[in-house]
Amino acid sequence: MVAISPVAHKLLSYVPFLLVLIDLRYEGVNGGKDGGVENHLEMGKKLLAAGQLADALSHFHAAVDGDPKNYMAYYRRATVYLAMGKSKSALPDLSKLKSNPSSKEEQEAQSQLKKSDEIQRLVAQAQSDFTRRDYGSAASHLDIIIDTCVWDADSREMRAECFIQLGEMGKAISDLKATSKLKSDNTQAFYKLSTIYYNLGDHEMSLNEVRECLKLDPDHKQCFSHYKQVKKLNKQTQAAEELIQQEKYSDAVSKYESVMKTEPNVPQFILNAKERMCHCLSKDQQPANAISVCSEVLKADPENVNALKDRAEAYLQDDQYEEAIKDFESAKEHSENDRQIKEGLERAQRLLKQSQKRDYYKILGVKRTAQKKEILKAYRKLAQQWHPDNFQDAEEKKKAEKKFIDIAQAKEVLTDPEMRSKFDQGEDPMDPESQQGGGHHHHFHGGWENFQGFNPFGSGPFNFKFNFN
């Protein structure tokens, strides 16, 4: 055991407060004229500010060796020792400060000791507040302490815990990152950082921090157990995102369902998984399922722009144009410069206007996702049903003629990739008024008389012998 005198014990009780409170007016006093010593002090100071404690210590060793009477060198070295948690190593340097024969420096030390009394009072109050779970008051007192004692790792750790309890995770992360540098082998700081990121739904950052813990102690039970969980979740999430890149949306949905089974207790991971499932279902042309999942996300996070965009697209697929417009407008409020939202809103408005006129999908009774084979099948069935020759009554025949023309035009538009694309964007390629810069012009646009010579079932002259084999 190292014998500690009452005076030294009192000084040590004020550490690290005393050291950081001592005014920088010490610099230059009894500092020696050796440029090498001053260079070491300056370099050590910069390294200390950067948190590179081991390198800073080497420079302060060199400064003490170069000028044993330079009390600033002792002060700086003691600061590093204490920041590294080596109080016993700091004690001899503290004794040097107390035995400084300069009356000016002695007076300065006494002045700083008085200031440290106030810090000690604040520390006691902060600890009391923390014990009473008054985390807001404790954090306020710790703010003052840390503002003065920037290297006090214990106060930062306490404040980080206050922030965690108050739900201010960003501030907690900042303090814990500082303590991970101020204390060597601080596995607990890395573990806490990893768990905070995990609960925030950031599996990648969580994995990075827990790996830092295991670098310091490969056998750390908490970190190793947490590492296995985060690694599994990270692997599943990456696999799901790769499937999305490959446009294998159904498989990606299944993978995200596995993510939710792996971590059912962290709400943010559930929300993140559902947001991506919402995207996949929208892309996979499953509007009903997409709307359902997207709505779950938006119930928990009404301002989620991604979910709003994806639900809007699903509404368009389901011909719910007004609902799509509402979602695009909500998304635009939270992301004004998003070009995709702007284009989606304009498209939804065009489709709404178009739906109030003529909808070729509805004419044939097929979904917007229908393939060409399905479209032709629906067309043939309706063309046979509504062929004018099937009707004798003049009024019925006239009605059938109009219906027959609409059916034929719907078939032509929806089986032509270019025209169908235009129609899906809100432009009717059969309507001259909606054409921008020209387009298709068809000789049968108009009444039944314009249909002469048009055979909807094949090429050549009109033929009423139906053969659908």
mmCIF file of C-alpha atoms in Angstrom, residues 222-399:
data_model
loop_
_atom_site.group_PDB
_atom_site.id
_atom_site.type_symbol
_atom_site.label_atom_id
_atom_site.label_comp_id
_atom_site.label_asym_id
_atom_site.label_seq_id
_atom_site.Cartn_x
_atom_site.Cartn_y
_atom_site.Cartn_z
ATOM 1 C CA GLN A 222 -23.001 -9.804 -22.003
ATOM 2 C CA CYS A 223 -21.255 -8.624 -25.145
ATOM 3 C CA PHE A 224 -20.848 -12.103 -26.595
ATOM 4 C CA SER A 225 -24.508 -12.998 -26.045
ATOM 5 C CA HIS A 226 -25.620 -9.676 -27.535
ATOM 6 C CA TYR A 227 -23.183 -10.069 -30.434
ATOM 7 C CA LYS A 228 -24.767 -13.365 -31.509
ATOM 8 C CA GLN A 229 -28.233 -11.805 -31.534
ATOM 9 C CA VAL A 230 -27.186 -8.674 -33.446
ATOM 10 C CA LYS A 231 -25.131 -10.642 -35.948
ATOM 11 C CA LYS A 232 -28.078 -12.916 -36.756
ATOM 12 C CA LEU A 233 -30.416 -9.958 -37.190
ATOM 13 C CA ASN A 234 -27.893 -8.066 -39.302
ATOM 14 C CA LYS A 235 -27.387 -11.073 -41.578
ATOM 15 C CA GLN A 236 -31.138 -11.482 -42.122
ATOM 16 C CA THR A 237 -31.631 -7.794 -42.847
ATOM 17 C CA GLN A 238 -28.764 -7.676 -45.345
ATOM 18 C CA ALA A 239 -30.147 -10.766 -47.093
ATOM 19 C CA ALA A 240 -33.576 -9.133 -47.335
ATOM 20 C CA GLU A 241 -32.113 -5.954 -48.840
ATOM 21 C CA GLU A 242 -30.170 -7.988 -51.400
ATOM 22 C CA LEU A 243 -33.426 -9.682 -52.439
ATOM 23 C CA ILE A 244 -35.028 -6.255 -52.889
ATOM 24 C CA GLN A 245 -32.119 -5.197 -55.109
ATOM 25 C CA GLN A 246 -32.732 -8.332 -57.167
ATOM 26 C CA GLU A 247 -36.458 -7.441 -57.340
ATOM 27 C CA LYS A 248 -37.359 -10.679 -55.542
ATOM 28 C CA TYR A 249 -39.963 -8.888 -53.486
ATOM 29 C CA SER A 250 -41.945 -11.898 -52.283
ATOM 30 C CA ASP A 251 -38.774 -13.543 -50.933
ATOM 31 C CA ALA A 252 -37.757 -10.263 -49.287
ATOM 32 C CA VAL A 253 -41.103 -10.114 -47.463
ATOM 33 C CA SER A 254 -40.515 -13.621 -46.107
ATOM 34 C CA LYS A 255 -37.044 -12.641 -44.965
ATOM 35 C CA TYR A 256 -38.357 -9.591 -43.116
ATOM 36 C CA GLU A 257 -40.963 -11.796 -41.463
ATOM 37 C CA SER A 258 -37.996 -13.803 -40.152
ATOM 38 C CA VAL A 259 -36.428 -10.582 -38.847
ATOM 39 C CA MET A 260 -39.554 -9.902 -36.788
ATOM 40 C CA LYS A 261 -39.409 -13.424 -35.351
ATOM 41 C CA THR A 262 -35.739 -12.994 -34.467
ATOM 42 C CA GLU A 263 -36.445 -9.755 -32.565
ATOM 43 C CA PRO A 264 -40.113 -9.474 -31.548
ATOM 44 C CA ASN A 265 -39.432 -7.286 -28.494
ATOM 45 C CA VAL A 266 -37.879 -4.174 -30.035
ATOM 46 C CA PRO A 267 -40.643 -2.010 -31.569
ATOM 47 C CA GLN A 268 -38.268 -0.160 -33.888
ATOM 48 C CA PHE A 269 -37.124 -3.366 -35.591
ATOM 49 C CA ILE A 270 -40.759 -4.404 -36.096
ATOM 50 C CA LEU A 271 -41.535 -0.981 -37.566
ATOM 51 C CA ASN A 272 -38.465 -1.037 -39.821
ATOM 52 C CA ALA A 273 -39.327 -4.526 -41.091
ATOM 53 C CA LYS A 274 -42.934 -3.574 -41.831
ATOM 54 C CA GLU A 275 -41.819 -0.432 -43.654
ATOM 55 C CA ARG A 276 -39.682 -2.523 -45.998
ATOM 56 C CA MET A 277 -42.448 -5.124 -46.384
ATOM 57 C CA CYS A 278 -44.804 -2.291 -47.325
ATOM 58 C CA HIS A 279 -42.323 -1.281 -50.034
ATOM 59 C CA CYS A 280 -41.939 -4.838 -51.325
ATOM 60 C CA LEU A 281 -45.680 -5.526 -51.482
ATOM 61 C CA SER A 282 -46.231 -2.283 -53.376
ATOM 62 C CA LYS A 283 -43.487 -3.149 -55.846
ATOM 63 C CA ASP A 284 -44.833 -6.698 -56.155
ATOM 64 C CA GLN A 285 -48.230 -5.373 -57.304
ATOM 65 C CA GLN A 286 -50.072 -6.647 -54.218
ATOM 66 C CA PRO A 287 -52.084 -3.505 -53.460
ATOM 67 C CA ALA A 288 -54.443 -4.901 -50.812
ATOM 68 C CA ASN A 289 -51.626 -6.393 -48.724
ATOM 69 C CA ALA A 290 -49.426 -3.359 -49.298
ATOM 70 C CA ILE A 291 -52.129 -0.945 -48.141
ATOM 71 C CA SER A 292 -52.693 -3.026 -45.006
ATOM 72 C CA VAL A 293 -49.025 -3.225 -43.993
ATOM 73 C CA CYS A 294 -48.261 0.387 -44.935
ATOM 74 C CA SER A 295 -51.211 1.516 -42.832
ATOM 75 C CA GLU A 296 -49.789 -0.321 -39.810
ATOM 76 C CA VAL A 297 -46.521 1.567 -40.245
ATOM 77 C CA LEU A 298 -48.273 4.910 -40.628
ATOM 78 C CA LYS A 299 -50.395 4.308 -37.537
ATOM 79 C CA ALA A 300 -47.179 4.137 -35.497
ATOM 80 C CA ASP A 301 -45.302 6.746 -37.544
ATOM 81 C CA PRO A 302 -47.733 9.073 -39.395
ATOM 82 C CA GLU A 303 -44.907 11.110 -40.955
ATOM 83 C CA ASN A 304 -43.073 8.146 -42.467
ATOM 84 C CA VAL A 305 -42.460 9.443 -45.996
ATOM 85 C CA ASN A 306 -41.403 6.072 -47.415
ATOM 86 C CA ALA A 307 -44.579 4.373 -46.196
ATOM 87 C CA LEU A 308 -46.721 7.239 -47.522
ATOM 88 C CA LYS A 309 -45.119 6.945 -50.972
ATOM 89 C CA ASP A 310 -45.472 3.168 -51.088
ATOM 90 C CA ARG A 311 -49.092 3.227 -49.894
ATOM 91 C CA ALA A 312 -49.883 5.883 -52.490
ATOM 92 C CA GLU A 313 -48.503 3.604 -55.217
ATOM 93 C CA ALA A 314 -50.583 0.719 -53.858
ATOM 94 C CA TYR A 315 -53.687 2.913 -53.893
ATOM 95 C CA LEU A 316 -52.990 3.710 -57.572
ATOM 96 C CA GLN A 317 -52.747 -0.003 -58.334
ATOM 97 C CA ASP A 318 -56.101 -0.464 -56.614
ATOM 98 C CA ASP A 319 -57.694 2.436 -58.549
ATOM 99 C CA GLN A 320 -58.109 4.466 -55.350
ATOM 100 C CA TYR A 321 -56.856 7.688 -56.892
ATOM 101 C CA GLU A 322 -58.182 10.134 -54.329
ATOM 102 C CA GLU A 323 -56.549 8.191 -51.481
ATOM 103 C CA ALA A 324 -53.281 8.096 -53.452
ATOM 104 C CA ILE A 325 -53.402 11.864 -53.897
ATOM 105 C CA LYS A 326 -53.879 12.348 -50.142
ATOM 106 C CA ASP A 327 -50.820 10.211 -49.358
ATOM 107 C CA PHE A 328 -48.634 11.923 -51.941
ATOM 108 C CA GLU A 329 -49.690 15.318 -50.593
ATOM 109 C CA SER A 330 -48.890 14.248 -47.008
ATOM 110 C CA ALA A 331 -45.502 12.941 -48.118
ATOM 111 C CA LYS A 332 -44.822 16.218 -49.931
ATOM 112 C CA GLU A 333 -45.430 18.183 -46.706
ATOM 113 C CA HIS A 334 -42.562 16.310 -45.052
ATOM 114 C CA SER A 335 -40.273 16.100 -48.082
ATOM 115 C CA GLU A 336 -40.883 19.056 -50.388
ATOM 116 C CA ASN A 337 -37.952 18.457 -52.737
ATOM 117 C CA ASP A 338 -38.574 14.760 -53.407
ATOM 118 C CA ARG A 339 -38.971 14.484 -57.173
ATOM 119 C CA GLN A 340 -40.529 11.034 -56.930
ATOM 120 C CA ILE A 341 -43.337 12.428 -54.759
ATOM 121 C CA LYS A 342 -43.947 15.321 -57.153
ATOM 122 C CA GLU A 343 -44.158 13.005 -60.165
ATOM 123 C CA GLY A 344 -46.334 10.519 -58.271
ATOM 124 C CA LEU A 345 -48.768 13.249 -57.244
ATOM 125 C CA GLU A 346 -49.064 14.543 -60.810
ATOM 126 C CA ARG A 347 -49.636 11.005 -62.096
ATOM 127 C CA ALA A 348 -52.308 10.328 -59.474
ATOM 128 C CA GLN A 349 -54.103 13.553 -60.406
ATOM 129 C CA ARG A 350 -54.032 12.608 -64.104
ATOM 130 C CA LEU A 351 -55.336 9.124 -63.377
ATOM 131 C CA LEU A 352 -58.154 10.527 -61.240
ATOM 132 C CA LYS A 353 -59.153 12.819 -64.104
ATOM 133 C CA GLN A 354 -58.829 9.942 -66.540
ATOM 134 C CA SER A 355 -60.978 7.646 -64.378
ATOM 135 C CA GLN A 356 -63.791 10.156 -64.596
ATOM 136 C CA LYS A 357 -63.773 9.678 -68.375
ATOM 137 C CA ARG A 358 -62.892 6.312 -69.925
ATOM 138 C CA ASP A 359 -61.005 3.512 -68.181
ATOM 139 C CA TYR A 360 -59.890 0.728 -70.534
ATOM 140 C CA TYR A 361 -59.153 -1.642 -67.663
ATOM 141 C CA LYS A 362 -62.716 -1.274 -66.379
ATOM 142 C CA ILE A 363 -64.116 -1.658 -69.888
ATOM 143 C CA LEU A 364 -62.472 -5.096 -70.155
ATOM 144 C CA GLY A 365 -62.990 -5.853 -66.458
ATOM 145 C CA VAL A 366 -59.308 -6.558 -65.766
ATOM 146 C CA LYS A 367 -56.862 -5.301 -63.161
ATOM 147 C CA ARG A 368 -54.105 -2.854 -63.989
ATOM 148 C CA THR A 369 -51.653 -5.668 -63.343
ATOM 149 C CA ALA A 370 -53.277 -7.966 -65.943
ATOM 150 C CA GLN A 371 -50.989 -9.698 -68.426
ATOM 151 C CA LYS A 372 -51.595 -9.607 -72.211
ATOM 152 C CA LYS A 373 -53.021 -13.143 -72.279
ATOM 153 C CA GLU A 374 -55.626 -12.195 -69.646
ATOM 154 C CA ILE A 375 -56.502 -9.007 -71.531
ATOM 155 C CA LEU A 376 -57.058 -10.884 -74.815
ATOM 156 C CA LYS A 377 -59.203 -13.471 -73.095
ATOM 157 C CA ALA A 378 -61.424 -10.794 -71.535
ATOM 158 C CA TYR A 379 -61.601 -8.949 -74.866
ATOM 159 C CA ARG A 380 -62.730 -11.986 -76.862
ATOM 160 C CA LYS A 381 -65.420 -12.826 -74.367
ATOM 161 C CA LEU A 382 -66.819 -9.285 -74.326
ATOM 162 C CA ALA A 383 -66.497 -8.817 -78.100
ATOM 163 C CA GLN A 384 -68.565 -11.936 -78.665
ATOM 164 C CA GLN A 385 -71.125 -10.794 -76.107
ATOM 165 C CA TRP A 386 -71.503 -7.249 -77.463
ATOM 166 C CA HIS A 387 -71.152 -7.784 -81.193
ATOM 167 C CA PRO A 388 -73.851 -5.682 -82.906
ATOM 168 C CA ASP A 389 -75.052 -8.615 -85.010
ATOM 169 C CA ASN A 390 -76.287 -10.226 -81.795
ATOM 170 C CA PHE A 391 -78.935 -7.535 -81.425
ATOM 171 C CA GLN A 392 -82.056 -6.882 -83.558
ATOM 172 C CA ASP A 393 -83.660 -3.978 -81.724
ATOM 173 C CA ALA A 394 -82.395 -0.647 -83.131
ATOM 174 C CA GLU A 395 -81.756 0.918 -79.716
ATOM 175 C CA GLU A 396 -80.031 -2.178 -78.380
ATOM 176 C CA LYS A 397 -77.930 -2.462 -81.549
ATOM 177 C CA LYS A 398 -76.845 1.170 -81.200
ATOM 178 C CA LYS A 399 -75.866 0.582 -77.578
#
